[in-house]
């Protein structure tokens, strides 16, 4: 019997849903639940992780992310302005920096600033400084591109109006253009914080004292000390979601708010 | 139409400046937009620039406050030589108010703050004084009651009047208008023109690029017709609009004007 286009579309949807259900069922059947229960969902043994993972791990992750973001925001703004500069040398420096730090794994940056730079210059930095610089330098590269797009999205007439009122270039930038650019990039900037939150986990390559542990280090430490298999990492992962999901919702809220205004 | 409050006291006193443009040339690459323009505007005079699009009239206006950098020639504005490489551009621009076709209000600031921001940041007035001047000028354009509205809460005509108040708040000696009513709904054009008419009466020097022939005829002391980067014809408003002598002027006006209202002598 011939079907209408709408009926065909509906049948196709049922088939897709069916395939999905079968795949999930197969996965559940194939799973070795006893082993998994001992090594991944072994929640009986993770008691000792609390309240440390909360008062130290979560708090440190937030602090490291915040510091990295502050450095990244300042560096990113500087790079974005350099990239839009009429002076070619500034543009080249900014482009080189952005391409370099976006192109290499963040892990290498942590190793470079955690071990390489202290060796090369005979300095010893504390962990907070290393995280701030490493995370901040990587974040700068990403945030610079976001901010550059935001600055360019501000209509040219805004700068012209500000200049024709007698504002010098820098004043017009600071008072008129940058505030509008920030409003435009609020959603993507929030996403940058999410990425940064996760990148802060790379700090595990540095030698940390217990009070410096952040979420991932807490999880890894739990693996070796609790005998609950990978369960501590699962717990750490859940805590990341506690940070990232609200940020995600916030970004979506910013997005819908800027979509509602006409400009 | 809203009442326009006439200025009283020191904040409203106009110090009008003149403009002197000599042999001004401007090209974008090989495209010559201004081919040697000379134009003098006396203090307190109102001059309307008319002409087809692409004739260079907006470019000429934008050269006066250096939003465009001329290639050749000289511009003198109220004691400043705009074309001097050592001119303090920002200081000069304080004396020159500019009103744009697209208003260019600052969308993140309310009407009052739009008017006060440059006063506090550039003229270093106190916030209280700047607010006073802003309110005075918003009332002057009939919008004192909308001072706390943001640009997107205002109609096009209201936005343009805020833009005029913003420029006036710097106590300019010359006002440049770049097609101030071209982006407006027809029913809001009148309010903006009426604000401009009052400003002209108060003795402000005004250089206006416009397609509003009625306004030009009524308010302008002089009308300058430009085409192809040169001044084709200039003279008293009534003469240029009602009795043009050059064929290109006649042709342009015939296209622009409703022939049932104004007869053009052949």
Short mmCIF file of C-alpha atoms in Angstrom, two decimals:
data_model
loop_
_atom_site.label_atom_id
_atom_site.label_comp_id
_atom_site.label_asym_id
_atom_site.label_seq_id
_atom_site.Cartn_x
_atom_site.Cartn_y
_atom_site.Cartn_z
CA UNK A 1 0.00 0.00 0.00
CA UNK A 2 1.31 3.38 -0.92
CA UNK A 3 2.12 5.73 1.97
CA UNK A 4 1.92 9.47 2.05
CA UNK A 5 5.12 11.44 2.58
CA UNK A 6 4.08 12.16 6.14
CA UNK A 7 3.46 8.48 6.90
CA UNK A 8 6.82 7.56 5.43
CA UNK A 9 8.53 10.14 7.62
CA UNK A 10 6.81 8.73 10.69
CA UNK A 11 7.77 5.14 9.91
CA UNK A 12 11.34 6.25 9.36
CA UNK A 13 11.37 7.87 12.80
CA UNK A 14 10.07 4.65 14.43
CA UNK A 15 12.78 2.64 12.69
CA UNK A 16 15.46 5.02 13.92
CA UNK A 17 14.16 4.86 17.49
CA UNK A 18 14.01 1.07 17.25
CA UNK A 19 17.65 0.82 16.15
CA UNK A 20 18.64 3.05 19.05
CA UNK A 21 16.78 0.92 21.62
CA UNK A 22 18.28 -2.31 20.24
CA UNK A 23 21.80 -0.84 20.38
CA UNK A 24 21.35 0.21 24.01
CA UNK A 25 19.97 -3.20 24.93
CA UNK A 26 22.89 -4.95 23.24
CA UNK A 27 25.32 -2.74 25.12
CA UNK A 28 23.65 -3.54 28.46
CA UNK A 29 23.66 -7.27 27.74
CA UNK A 30 27.30 -7.25 26.66
CA UNK A 31 28.42 -5.45 29.79
CA UNK A 32 30.17 -7.40 32.53
CA UNK A 33 28.15 -5.87 35.36
CA UNK A 34 29.95 -7.59 38.19
CA UNK A 35 33.34 -6.23 37.18
CA UNK A 36 31.95 -2.81 36.37
CA UNK A 37 30.19 -2.73 39.72
CA UNK A 38 33.50 -3.31 41.51
CA UNK A 39 35.71 -1.04 39.43
CA UNK A 40 33.53 1.86 38.24
CA UNK A 41 30.36 2.01 40.32
CA UNK A 42 31.90 0.98 43.61
CA UNK A 43 30.34 3.78 45.66
CA UNK A 44 30.65 1.89 48.98
CA UNK A 45 34.37 2.64 49.24
CA UNK A 46 34.57 6.26 48.22
CA UNK A 47 33.59 7.70 51.61
CA UNK A 48 37.14 8.94 52.38
CA UNK A 49 37.01 11.23 49.32
CA UNK A 50 34.56 13.45 51.19
CA UNK A 51 34.56 16.19 52.16
CA UNK A 52 38.04 16.73 50.64
CA UNK A 53 36.95 16.52 47.03
CA UNK A 54 34.42 19.20 47.80
CA UNK A 55 36.27 21.64 50.06
CA UNK A 56 39.68 21.22 48.39
CA UNK A 57 39.16 19.69 44.93
CA UNK A 58 36.14 21.63 43.74
CA UNK A 59 37.35 24.86 45.34
CA UNK A 60 40.83 24.54 43.78
CA UNK A 61 39.40 23.75 40.35
CA UNK A 62 37.29 26.90 40.63
CA UNK A 63 40.26 28.98 41.79
CA UNK A 64 42.60 27.69 39.05
CA UNK A 65 39.94 28.23 36.39
CA UNK A 66 39.18 31.73 37.65
CA UNK A 67 42.86 32.75 37.70
CA UNK A 68 43.41 31.28 34.25
CA UNK A 69 40.35 33.09 32.96
CA UNK A 70 41.45 36.46 34.36
CA UNK A 71 44.86 36.11 32.70
CA UNK A 72 43.22 34.77 29.53
CA UNK A 73 40.74 37.62 29.37
CA UNK A 74 43.40 40.32 29.78
CA UNK A 75 45.80 38.59 27.40
CA UNK A 76 43.01 37.82 24.96
CA UNK A 77 41.84 41.43 24.88
CA UNK A 78 45.38 42.64 24.30
CA UNK A 79 45.92 40.11 21.50
CA UNK A 80 42.56 40.93 19.90
CA UNK A 81 43.41 44.64 19.84
CA UNK A 82 46.86 43.83 18.44
CA UNK A 83 45.32 41.68 15.75
CA UNK A 84 43.07 44.59 14.71
CA UNK A 85 45.90 47.11 14.90
CA UNK A 86 46.97 49.04 11.83
CA UNK A 87 50.61 48.40 12.81
CA UNK A 88 51.68 45.19 10.98
CA UNK A 89 54.22 44.05 13.60
CA UNK A 90 51.46 43.86 16.24
CA UNK A 91 49.26 41.87 13.88
CA UNK A 92 52.06 39.40 13.13
CA UNK A 93 52.91 38.89 16.80
CA UNK A 94 49.28 38.33 17.70
CA UNK A 95 48.67 35.97 14.79
CA UNK A 96 51.81 33.97 15.60
CA UNK A 97 50.89 33.70 19.26
CA UNK A 98 47.30 32.67 18.58
CA UNK A 99 48.19 30.05 15.98
CA UNK A 100 50.94 28.61 18.17
CA UNK A 101 48.97 28.27 21.39
CA UNK A 102 45.83 27.06 19.66
CA UNK A 103 47.84 24.53 17.72
CA UNK A 104 49.70 22.72 20.51
CA UNK A 105 48.17 20.54 23.25
CA UNK A 106 47.58 22.50 26.47
CA UNK A 107 49.37 19.67 28.29
CA UNK A 108 52.66 20.68 26.67
CA UNK A 109 52.20 24.24 27.87
CA UNK A 110 51.77 22.98 31.44
CA UNK A 111 54.93 20.91 31.15
CA UNK A 112 56.82 23.83 29.61
CA UNK A 113 55.89 26.25 32.38
CA UNK A 114 55.98 23.63 35.14
CA UNK A 115 59.40 22.20 34.30
CA UNK A 116 61.03 23.86 31.29
CA UNK A 117 60.86 27.52 32.20
CA UNK A 118 61.86 27.06 35.88
CA UNK A 119 64.89 25.03 34.70
CA UNK A 120 65.85 27.47 31.99
CA UNK A 121 65.75 30.55 34.20
CA UNK A 122 66.61 28.97 37.53
CA UNK A 123 63.36 30.12 39.10
CA UNK A 124 60.95 28.15 41.22
CA UNK A 125 57.31 29.13 40.92
CA UNK A 126 54.57 27.89 43.14
CA UNK A 127 51.84 25.81 41.55
CA UNK A 128 49.27 28.60 41.54
CA UNK A 129 51.53 30.81 39.45
CA UNK A 130 52.29 28.00 37.01
CA UNK A 131 48.61 27.21 36.55
CA UNK A 132 47.74 30.86 36.18
CA UNK A 133 50.34 31.36 33.46
CA UNK A 134 49.86 28.06 31.59
CA UNK A 135 46.08 28.13 31.61
CA UNK A 136 46.05 31.88 31.02
CA UNK A 137 48.34 31.70 28.00
CA UNK A 138 46.31 28.96 26.34
CA UNK A 139 43.06 30.74 27.17
CA UNK A 140 44.45 34.03 25.79
CA UNK A 141 44.78 32.50 22.33
CA UNK A 142 41.20 31.21 22.26
CA UNK A 143 39.64 34.26 23.90
CA UNK A 144 41.57 36.58 21.54
CA UNK A 145 39.80 35.12 18.51
CA UNK A 146 36.41 35.33 20.23
CA UNK A 147 36.97 38.95 21.26
CA UNK A 148 38.31 39.92 17.84
CA UNK A 149 35.09 38.68 16.27
CA UNK A 150 33.12 40.63 18.90
CA UNK A 151 35.05 43.85 18.33
CA UNK A 152 34.51 43.54 14.59
CA UNK A 153 30.80 42.95 15.10
CA UNK A 154 30.39 46.42 16.66
CA UNK A 155 29.21 48.69 13.82
CA UNK A 156 31.83 51.10 12.46
CA UNK A 157 29.46 53.99 13.11
CA UNK A 158 29.96 53.54 16.86
CA UNK A 159 33.65 54.37 16.61
CA UNK A 160 32.91 57.24 14.24
CA UNK A 161 30.28 58.71 16.56
CA UNK A 162 32.63 58.47 19.53
CA UNK A 163 35.53 60.01 17.61
CA UNK A 164 33.38 62.82 16.27
CA UNK A 165 32.52 63.71 19.89
CA UNK A 166 36.23 64.31 20.44
CA UNK A 167 37.13 61.00 22.07
CA UNK A 168 40.65 59.78 21.32
CA UNK A 169 40.90 56.32 19.73
CA UNK A 170 41.72 54.51 23.00
CA UNK A 171 38.93 56.27 24.89
CA UNK A 172 36.37 55.38 22.22
CA UNK A 173 37.58 51.76 22.39
CA UNK A 174 37.37 51.55 26.18
CA UNK A 175 34.12 53.45 26.69
CA UNK A 176 32.10 52.65 23.58
CA UNK A 177 33.38 49.70 21.53
CA UNK A 178 34.73 47.20 24.09
CA UNK A 179 31.63 47.20 26.34
CA UNK A 180 29.46 46.43 23.31
CA UNK A 181 31.87 43.77 22.08
CA UNK A 182 31.76 42.02 25.48
CA UNK A 183 28.00 41.94 25.37
CA UNK A 184 28.16 40.28 21.95
CA UNK A 185 30.71 37.63 23.01
CA UNK A 186 29.14 36.78 26.37
CA UNK A 187 27.79 33.39 25.16
CA UNK A 188 31.02 32.17 23.48
CA UNK A 189 33.05 33.57 26.38
CA UNK A 190 31.02 31.45 28.79
CA UNK A 191 31.85 28.43 26.64
CA UNK A 192 35.54 29.34 26.92
CA UNK A 193 35.21 29.13 30.72
CA UNK A 194 33.78 25.63 30.35
CA UNK A 195 36.76 24.55 28.25
CA UNK A 196 39.09 26.19 30.75
CA UNK A 197 37.45 24.36 33.66
CA UNK A 198 38.26 21.06 31.99
CA UNK A 199 41.77 22.14 30.94
CA UNK A 200 42.57 22.93 34.57
CA UNK A 201 42.68 19.14 35.07
CA UNK A 202 46.02 19.09 33.22
CA UNK A 203 47.66 20.40 36.35
CA UNK A 204 48.08 16.71 37.35
CA UNK A 205 51.42 16.67 35.49
CA UNK A 206 52.87 19.00 38.14
CA UNK A 207 53.92 17.84 41.56
CA UNK A 208 51.15 18.88 43.91
CA UNK A 209 50.80 18.90 47.68
CA UNK A 210 47.50 17.63 49.05
CA UNK A 211 46.13 21.10 49.65
CA UNK A 212 46.72 21.97 45.96
CA UNK A 213 44.73 19.00 44.59
CA UNK A 214 41.95 19.86 42.19
CA UNK A 215 39.18 17.50 41.06
CA UNK A 216 41.08 15.29 38.62
CA UNK A 217 44.08 14.91 40.91
CA UNK A 218 41.69 14.00 43.69
CA UNK A 219 40.17 11.34 41.48
CA UNK A 220 43.53 9.91 40.43
CA UNK A 221 44.70 9.90 44.01
CA UNK A 222 41.54 7.99 44.98
CA UNK A 223 42.24 5.31 42.38
CA UNK A 224 45.49 4.35 44.05
CA UNK A 225 44.40 4.71 47.68
CA UNK A 226 40.78 3.54 47.91
CA UNK A 227 40.71 0.21 46.07
CA UNK A 228 37.47 1.18 44.38
CA UNK A 229 38.85 0.95 40.86
CA UNK A 230 38.02 3.91 38.65
CA UNK A 231 35.06 5.00 40.77
CA UNK A 232 36.85 8.08 42.21
CA UNK A 233 37.33 9.42 38.66
CA UNK A 234 33.63 8.99 38.03
CA UNK A 235 32.95 11.05 41.14
CA UNK A 236 35.40 13.72 39.99
CA UNK A 237 33.67 13.79 36.60
CA UNK A 238 30.33 14.37 38.29
CA UNK A 239 31.78 17.37 40.09
CA UNK A 240 32.94 18.86 36.78
CA UNK A 241 29.35 18.65 35.59
CA UNK A 242 28.31 20.55 38.71
CA UNK A 243 30.41 23.44 37.38
CA UNK A 244 29.93 23.12 33.64
CA UNK A 245 26.21 22.48 33.32
CA UNK A 246 25.17 25.71 35.10
CA UNK A 247 27.69 27.59 32.91
CA UNK A 248 26.19 25.97 29.86
CA UNK A 249 22.70 27.02 30.91
CA UNK A 250 24.02 30.53 31.55
CA UNK A 251 25.51 30.68 28.05
CA UNK A 252 22.21 29.60 26.56
CA UNK A 253 20.42 32.28 28.55
CA UNK A 254 22.82 34.95 27.25
CA UNK A 255 22.29 33.66 23.73
CA UNK A 256 18.52 33.86 23.86
CA UNK A 257 18.73 37.28 25.46
CA UNK A 258 20.93 38.68 22.72
CA UNK A 259 18.74 37.01 20.09
CA UNK A 260 15.71 38.82 21.47
CA UNK A 261 17.16 42.32 21.15
CA UNK A 262 17.02 43.65 17.62
CA UNK A 263 20.60 44.85 17.32
CA UNK B 1 5.00 67.73 16.70
CA UNK B 2 6.84 68.21 19.95
CA UNK B 3 7.58 71.59 21.32
CA UNK B 4 11.18 72.59 21.10
CA UNK B 5 12.32 74.49 24.13
CA UNK B 6 14.51 77.41 23.29
CA UNK B 7 17.72 77.55 25.21
CA UNK B 8 18.07 79.94 28.08
CA UNK B 9 21.20 80.75 30.03
CA UNK B 10 24.80 79.94 29.37
CA UNK B 11 24.40 76.31 28.27
CA UNK B 12 22.49 77.38 25.19
CA UNK B 13 24.64 80.24 23.96
CA UNK B 14 26.03 79.44 20.56
CA UNK B 15 29.51 80.47 19.52
CA UNK B 16 29.25 79.93 15.80
CA UNK B 17 32.38 79.15 13.81
CA UNK B 18 32.95 79.39 10.09
CA UNK B 19 34.40 76.86 7.66
CA UNK B 20 36.75 77.52 4.79
CA UNK B 21 37.46 74.75 2.30
CA UNK B 22 39.98 75.29 -0.50
CA UNK B 23 40.62 73.02 -3.50
CA UNK B 24 39.77 69.85 -1.56
CA UNK B 25 40.60 66.57 -3.27
CA UNK B 26 39.87 63.05 -2.13
CA UNK B 27 40.34 59.78 -3.98
CA UNK B 28 39.89 56.14 -3.04
CA UNK B 29 42.55 54.48 -5.14
CA UNK B 30 41.91 55.65 -8.67
CA UNK B 31 38.34 56.67 -7.89
CA UNK B 32 38.37 60.44 -7.49
CA UNK B 33 35.44 61.41 -5.26
CA UNK B 34 36.22 65.08 -4.65
CA UNK B 35 37.85 66.90 -7.54
CA UNK B 36 38.85 70.23 -6.07
CA UNK B 37 36.05 71.64 -3.93
CA UNK B 38 36.14 75.16 -2.54
CA UNK B 39 33.45 76.30 -0.16
CA UNK B 40 33.17 78.97 2.51
CA UNK B 41 30.58 78.92 5.25
CA UNK B 42 30.25 82.04 7.38
CA UNK B 43 29.64 81.80 11.13
CA UNK B 44 25.92 81.28 11.70
CA UNK B 45 25.25 80.39 8.10
CA UNK B 46 23.20 77.35 7.07
CA UNK B 47 24.39 75.63 3.91
CA UNK B 48 22.65 72.63 2.37
CA UNK B 49 24.60 70.27 0.14
CA UNK B 50 22.42 68.60 -2.44
CA UNK B 51 23.12 66.31 -5.34
CA UNK B 52 22.75 62.77 -6.63
CA UNK B 53 24.16 59.87 -4.62
CA UNK B 54 27.84 59.35 -5.33
CA UNK B 55 28.33 63.05 -5.99
CA UNK B 56 30.76 63.32 -3.06
CA UNK B 57 28.64 65.46 -0.73
CA UNK B 58 28.83 63.06 2.23
CA UNK B 59 32.56 62.61 1.68
CA UNK B 60 32.99 66.39 1.71
CA UNK B 61 31.07 66.61 4.99
CA UNK B 62 33.11 63.79 6.53
CA UNK B 63 36.35 65.50 5.50
CA UNK B 64 35.43 68.56 7.57
CA UNK B 65 35.82 66.63 10.85
CA UNK B 66 38.42 64.29 9.39
CA UNK B 67 36.36 61.10 9.42
CA UNK B 68 37.83 60.98 5.92
CA UNK B 69 41.38 62.13 5.34
CA UNK B 70 41.56 64.46 2.31
CA UNK B 71 44.43 63.96 -0.14
CA UNK B 72 44.89 67.60 -1.04
CA UNK B 73 43.62 71.07 -0.27
CA UNK B 74 42.90 72.80 3.00
CA UNK B 75 40.08 73.02 5.51
CA UNK B 76 39.87 75.67 8.21
CA UNK B 77 37.32 75.20 10.98
CA UNK B 78 36.92 77.76 13.78
CA UNK B 79 40.61 78.51 14.31
CA UNK B 80 41.81 75.01 13.43
CA UNK B 81 43.43 73.93 10.22
CA UNK B 82 42.01 70.43 9.85
CA UNK B 83 44.45 69.61 7.08
CA UNK B 84 47.53 70.51 9.16
CA UNK B 85 49.25 67.17 9.94
CA UNK B 86 49.95 68.43 13.48
CA UNK B 87 46.36 69.44 14.21
CA UNK B 88 44.91 68.16 17.50
CA UNK B 89 42.07 66.24 15.88
CA UNK B 90 40.24 65.50 19.13
CA UNK B 91 40.33 69.11 20.24
CA UNK B 92 39.05 70.24 16.86
CA UNK B 93 36.23 67.70 16.82
CA UNK B 94 34.90 69.03 20.13
CA UNK B 95 33.89 72.14 18.23
CA UNK B 96 32.27 70.21 15.40
CA UNK B 97 29.06 68.32 16.10
CA UNK B 98 28.18 65.49 13.75
CA UNK B 99 24.79 63.88 13.12
CA UNK B 100 24.74 60.65 11.13
CA UNK B 101 22.18 59.11 8.83
CA UNK B 102 22.08 55.97 11.00
CA UNK B 103 22.04 57.99 14.29
CA UNK B 104 24.87 55.90 15.75
CA UNK B 105 23.60 56.28 19.28
CA UNK B 106 25.46 54.16 21.83
CA UNK B 107 23.04 51.24 22.36
CA UNK B 108 24.43 50.31 25.77
CA UNK B 109 23.70 53.75 27.24
CA UNK B 110 20.40 55.51 27.90
CA UNK B 111 19.55 58.82 26.21
CA UNK B 112 20.93 60.97 29.00
CA UNK B 113 24.14 58.96 29.26
CA UNK B 114 24.53 59.13 25.47
CA UNK B 115 24.59 62.91 25.89
CA UNK B 116 26.80 63.01 28.97
CA UNK B 117 29.48 60.38 28.26
CA UNK B 118 31.70 62.57 26.09
CA UNK B 119 31.15 65.56 28.37
CA UNK B 120 32.60 63.72 31.35
CA UNK B 121 35.29 61.78 29.48
CA UNK B 122 36.41 64.47 27.05
CA UNK B 123 35.46 67.86 28.50
CA UNK B 124 36.06 66.58 32.05
CA UNK B 125 32.79 68.03 33.29
CA UNK B 126 31.45 66.66 36.58
CA UNK B 127 28.66 64.09 36.23
CA UNK B 128 26.21 66.53 37.83
CA UNK B 129 27.09 69.30 35.42
CA UNK B 130 27.07 66.94 32.43
CA UNK B 131 23.64 65.63 33.44
CA UNK B 132 22.34 69.18 33.67
CA UNK B 133 23.63 70.03 30.19
CA UNK B 134 22.28 66.71 28.82
CA UNK B 135 18.82 67.32 30.24
CA UNK B 136 18.84 70.86 28.90
CA UNK B 137 19.64 69.62 25.40
CA UNK B 138 17.21 66.70 25.54
CA UNK B 139 14.50 69.20 26.47
CA UNK B 140 15.71 71.39 23.65
CA UNK B 141 14.91 68.59 21.19
CA UNK B 142 11.63 67.83 22.98
CA UNK B 143 12.72 64.58 24.62
CA UNK B 144 13.35 65.52 28.25
CA UNK B 145 10.68 63.03 29.31
CA UNK B 146 12.50 60.11 27.61
CA UNK B 147 15.95 60.73 29.12
CA UNK B 148 16.15 57.28 30.73
CA UNK B 149 15.13 55.34 27.62
CA UNK B 150 17.67 53.23 25.75
CA UNK B 151 18.06 53.73 22.00
CA UNK B 152 16.15 50.54 21.12
CA UNK B 153 13.19 51.88 23.08
CA UNK B 154 12.99 55.00 20.91
CA UNK B 155 11.59 55.59 17.42
CA UNK B 156 13.97 56.54 14.62
CA UNK B 157 12.99 60.18 14.81
CA UNK B 158 13.46 60.20 18.58
CA UNK B 159 16.84 58.53 18.24
CA UNK B 160 17.96 61.13 15.74
CA UNK B 161 16.85 63.93 18.05
CA UNK B 162 18.82 62.34 20.90
CA UNK B 163 21.79 62.23 18.52
CA UNK B 164 21.38 65.96 17.91
CA UNK B 165 21.13 66.60 21.65
CA UNK B 166 24.26 64.49 22.15
CA UNK B 167 26.19 66.62 19.66
CA UNK B 168 24.83 69.88 21.13
CA UNK B 169 25.89 68.82 24.62
CA UNK B 170 29.51 69.39 23.60
CA UNK B 171 28.70 73.04 22.86
CA UNK B 172 29.83 72.79 19.22
CA UNK B 173 30.45 75.84 17.07
CA UNK B 174 29.49 74.05 13.89
CA UNK B 175 27.08 71.21 13.19
CA UNK B 176 27.43 68.70 10.37
CA UNK B 177 24.34 66.75 9.31
CA UNK B 178 24.84 63.75 7.03
CA UNK B 179 21.42 62.95 5.54
CA UNK B 180 19.82 63.16 8.99
CA UNK B 181 16.31 62.22 7.84
CA UNK B 182 17.08 59.65 5.14
CA UNK B 183 16.74 56.63 7.43
CA UNK B 184 13.53 57.83 9.09
CA UNK B 185 9.91 56.85 8.74
CA UNK B 186 8.16 59.69 6.93
CA UNK B 187 6.01 60.62 9.90
CA UNK B 188 9.02 61.28 12.15
CA UNK B 189 10.96 63.39 9.64
CA UNK B 190 9.08 66.56 10.59
CA UNK B 191 10.17 66.48 14.26
CA UNK B 192 13.82 66.21 13.30
CA UNK B 193 13.59 68.97 10.71
CA UNK B 194 11.83 71.19 13.21
CA UNK B 195 14.66 70.71 15.71
CA UNK B 196 17.14 71.62 12.97
CA UNK B 197 15.10 74.66 11.95
CA UNK B 198 15.20 75.96 15.53
CA UNK B 199 18.90 75.35 15.73
CA UNK B 200 19.39 77.40 12.57
CA UNK B 201 17.31 80.23 14.07
CA UNK B 202 19.52 80.22 17.14
CA UNK B 203 22.47 81.03 14.92
CA UNK B 204 24.30 77.71 14.67
CA UNK B 205 26.58 77.24 11.68
CA UNK B 206 25.17 74.24 9.86
CA UNK B 207 26.39 72.18 6.95
CA UNK B 208 23.62 69.81 5.92
CA UNK B 209 23.65 67.03 3.34
CA UNK B 210 20.00 66.46 2.56
CA UNK B 211 17.38 65.41 0.06
CA UNK B 212 14.70 67.48 1.80
CA UNK B 213 14.30 70.27 -0.74
CA UNK B 214 11.50 71.91 1.21
CA UNK B 215 13.78 72.18 4.24
CA UNK B 216 16.69 73.43 2.16
CA UNK B 217 14.56 76.13 0.56
CA UNK B 218 13.07 77.29 3.82
CA UNK B 219 16.02 77.07 6.20
CA UNK B 220 19.23 77.22 4.18
CA UNK B 221 20.94 80.51 3.52
CA UNK B 222 22.71 78.89 0.64
CA UNK B 223 22.37 75.69 -1.36
CA UNK B 224 25.32 73.97 -3.00
CA UNK B 225 24.61 71.49 -5.78
CA UNK B 226 27.35 68.88 -6.26
CA UNK B 227 27.71 66.30 -8.98
CA UNK B 228 30.65 64.10 -9.94
CA UNK B 229 32.92 65.47 -7.21
CA UNK B 230 32.62 69.14 -8.16
CA UNK B 231 30.39 72.05 -7.17
CA UNK B 232 28.14 72.56 -10.16
CA UNK B 233 26.10 75.44 -8.85
CA UNK B 234 25.69 77.37 -5.64
CA UNK B 235 23.71 80.33 -4.52
CA UNK B 236 20.78 81.51 -2.45
CA UNK B 237 18.50 78.58 -1.62
CA UNK B 238 15.50 80.03 -3.41
CA UNK B 239 17.54 80.73 -6.53
CA UNK B 240 19.24 77.32 -6.82
CA UNK B 241 16.11 75.31 -6.11
CA UNK B 242 13.52 77.41 -7.92
CA UNK B 243 15.61 78.88 -10.71
CA UNK B 244 18.69 76.75 -11.33
CA UNK B 245 20.96 77.90 -14.14
CA UNK B 246 23.00 74.76 -14.84
CA UNK B 247 21.49 71.91 -16.91
CA UNK B 248 22.70 69.25 -14.45
CA UNK B 249 21.04 71.08 -11.56
CA UNK B 250 17.81 71.38 -13.49
CA UNK B 251 17.90 67.70 -14.38
CA UNK B 252 18.54 66.66 -10.77
CA UNK B 253 15.82 68.88 -9.35
CA UNK B 254 13.33 67.72 -11.94
CA UNK B 255 13.89 64.16 -10.74
CA UNK B 256 13.77 65.01 -7.05
CA UNK B 257 10.97 67.51 -6.87
CA UNK B 258 7.34 66.91 -7.41
CA UNK B 259 6.72 69.02 -10.51
CA UNK B 260 3.18 69.78 -9.46
CA UNK B 261 4.45 71.75 -6.48
CA UNK B 262 7.34 73.66 -7.91
CA UNK B 263 7.78 74.88 -11.43
CA UNK B 264 11.24 74.85 -12.84
CA UNK B 265 11.96 77.50 -15.42
CA UNK B 266 13.35 76.02 -18.57
#
